[in-house]
Amino acid sequence: DRLEVEVDELVAGFMATQAPVALACRLMLAASKLSSDLERIGDQAVSIARRSLILMDEPPLKPLLDIPRMGADVLAMIRGATDAFVEITPEKCADIIKMDVRVDDINRQLERELTCFMVESPKTITRALNLMLVARFFERAADHAKNIAEQVYYLYTGQDIRHESEFSKV
């Protein structure tokens, strides 16, 4: 939280005193937005850890394949987006945006499966809801990683792809 505020203050100070142009303006805007998305990813990580501690003491409802896959995808998205920023490689952003669709699909499938568990056996409701929350937290972290990728793409190309359809992106 503190770092996000610090980045915003640095950006505002630079813009007020240096009169930046084009790429420099986009860099300042990107830095502010990236710090916000990274801070929110951190919040999601804390929420995942808290729910995971609760789930550790309970027997699994099903083999945990989807949640670890989501976690691996989200981690790859975060690394890919931050690497694209540092390495000035906006072409990497397309893969990150596509991965978000996969994470969304896994989340929806997991919600359907866990809802069936709850309907069939009400005693599983607490465990299923905790798993749904973990999946949702991963999905939100993926959304923030996608936001970073979109911002990096804009930074280096000048093309804003945030509100374009999935098929026309990058």
mmCIF file of N, CA and C in Angstrom, residues 1 6 9-10 52-53 63 70 72 76 103 110 113 119 122-123 126 138 143-145 155-156 164 168:
data_model
loop_
_atom_site.group_PDB
_atom_site.id
_atom_site.type_symbol
_atom_site.label_atom_id
_atom_site.label_comp_id
_atom_site.label_asym_id
_atom_site.label_seq_id
_atom_site.Cartn_x
_atom_site.Cartn_y
_atom_site.Cartn_z
ATOM 1 N N ASP A 1 0.828 -1.195 0.000
ATOM 2 C CA ASP A 1 0.000 0.000 0.000
ATOM 3 C C ASP A 1 0.871 1.256 0.000
ATOM 4 N N GLU A 6 3.702 5.914 -2.827
ATOM 5 C CA GLU A 6 4.996 6.511 -3.159
ATOM 6 C C GLU A 6 5.187 6.636 -4.672
ATOM 7 N N GLU A 9 3.057 9.452 -6.011
ATOM 8 C CA GLU A 9 3.638 10.759 -5.688
ATOM 9 C C GLU A 9 4.822 11.082 -6.604
ATOM 10 N N LEU A 10 5.663 10.089 -6.867
ATOM 11 C CA LEU A 10 6.794 10.300 -7.773
ATOM 12 C C LEU A 10 6.315 10.636 -9.186
ATOM 13 N N SER A 52 -6.019 -20.963 2.322
ATOM 14 C CA SER A 52 -5.253 -22.209 2.228
ATOM 15 C C SER A 52 -4.956 -22.774 3.607
ATOM 16 N N LEU A 53 -4.668 -21.905 4.555
ATOM 17 C CA LEU A 53 -4.424 -22.366 5.925
ATOM 18 C C LEU A 53 -5.667 -23.030 6.503
ATOM 19 N N PRO A 63 -9.402 -34.366 -6.043
ATOM 20 C CA PRO A 63 -7.977 -34.107 -6.289
ATOM 21 C C PRO A 63 -7.769 -32.650 -6.712
ATOM 22 N N MET A 70 -4.222 -23.182 -11.851
ATOM 23 C CA MET A 70 -4.528 -21.746 -11.857
ATOM 24 C C MET A 70 -3.364 -20.958 -11.265
ATOM 25 N N ALA A 72 -0.200 -21.756 -11.087
ATOM 26 C CA ALA A 72 0.948 -21.753 -12.004
ATOM 27 C C ALA A 72 0.715 -20.789 -13.165
ATOM 28 N N ALA A 76 2.875 -17.413 -13.948
ATOM 29 C CA ALA A 76 3.476 -17.207 -15.277
ATOM 30 C C ALA A 76 3.009 -15.889 -15.890
ATOM 31 N N VAL A 103 -7.542 -19.068 -17.369
ATOM 32 C CA VAL A 103 -7.785 -19.001 -15.924
ATOM 33 C C VAL A 103 -9.274 -18.765 -15.659
ATOM 34 N N LEU A 110 -14.539 -24.938 -12.192
ATOM 35 C CA LEU A 110 -14.402 -25.291 -10.782
ATOM 36 C C LEU A 110 -15.637 -24.864 -9.992
ATOM 37 N N GLU A 113 -18.340 -27.464 -10.650
ATOM 38 C CA GLU A 113 -18.066 -28.719 -9.947
ATOM 39 C C GLU A 113 -18.323 -28.583 -8.450
ATOM 40 N N VAL A 119 -24.541 -29.223 -3.503
ATOM 41 C CA VAL A 119 -25.923 -29.675 -3.662
ATOM 42 C C VAL A 119 -26.048 -31.132 -3.239
ATOM 43 N N PRO A 122 -24.491 -31.327 1.563
ATOM 44 C CA PRO A 122 -24.402 -30.033 2.248
ATOM 45 C C PRO A 122 -23.255 -29.930 3.261
ATOM 46 N N LYS A 123 -22.771 -31.061 3.760
ATOM 47 C CA LYS A 123 -21.665 -30.988 4.726
ATOM 48 C C LYS A 123 -20.361 -30.495 4.080
ATOM 49 N N THR A 126 -18.793 -25.645 3.430
ATOM 50 C CA THR A 126 -17.707 -24.779 3.905
ATOM 51 C C THR A 126 -16.429 -25.004 3.101
ATOM 52 N N PHE A 138 -7.419 -16.282 -7.251
ATOM 53 C CA PHE A 138 -6.476 -16.509 -8.355
ATOM 54 C C PHE A 138 -6.977 -15.829 -9.632
ATOM 55 N N ASP A 143 -6.566 -11.333 -13.543
ATOM 56 C CA ASP A 143 -7.088 -10.105 -14.161
ATOM 57 C C ASP A 143 -6.107 -8.947 -13.990
ATOM 58 N N HIS A 144 -5.498 -8.853 -12.823
ATOM 59 C CA HIS A 144 -4.524 -7.778 -12.592
ATOM 60 C C HIS A 144 -3.268 -7.983 -13.440
ATOM 61 N N ALA A 145 -2.841 -9.235 -13.598
ATOM 62 C CA ALA A 145 -1.689 -9.510 -14.470
ATOM 63 C C ALA A 145 -2.022 -9.143 -15.916
ATOM 64 N N LEU A 155 2.152 1.082 -23.276
ATOM 65 C CA LEU A 155 3.364 1.854 -23.010
ATOM 66 C C LEU A 155 4.308 1.828 -24.204
ATOM 67 N N TYR A 156 4.570 0.639 -24.737
ATOM 68 C CA TYR A 156 5.593 0.509 -25.769
ATOM 69 C C TYR A 156 5.085 0.645 -27.202
ATOM 70 N N GLU A 164 -10.855 -3.752 -26.254
ATOM 71 C CA GLU A 164 -11.094 -4.432 -27.525
ATOM 72 C C GLU A 164 -11.536 -5.853 -27.242
ATOM 73 N N SER A 168 -9.481 -9.540 -31.234
ATOM 74 C CA SER A 168 -8.705 -8.548 -31.975
ATOM 75 C C SER A 168 -7.495 -8.050 -31.206
#
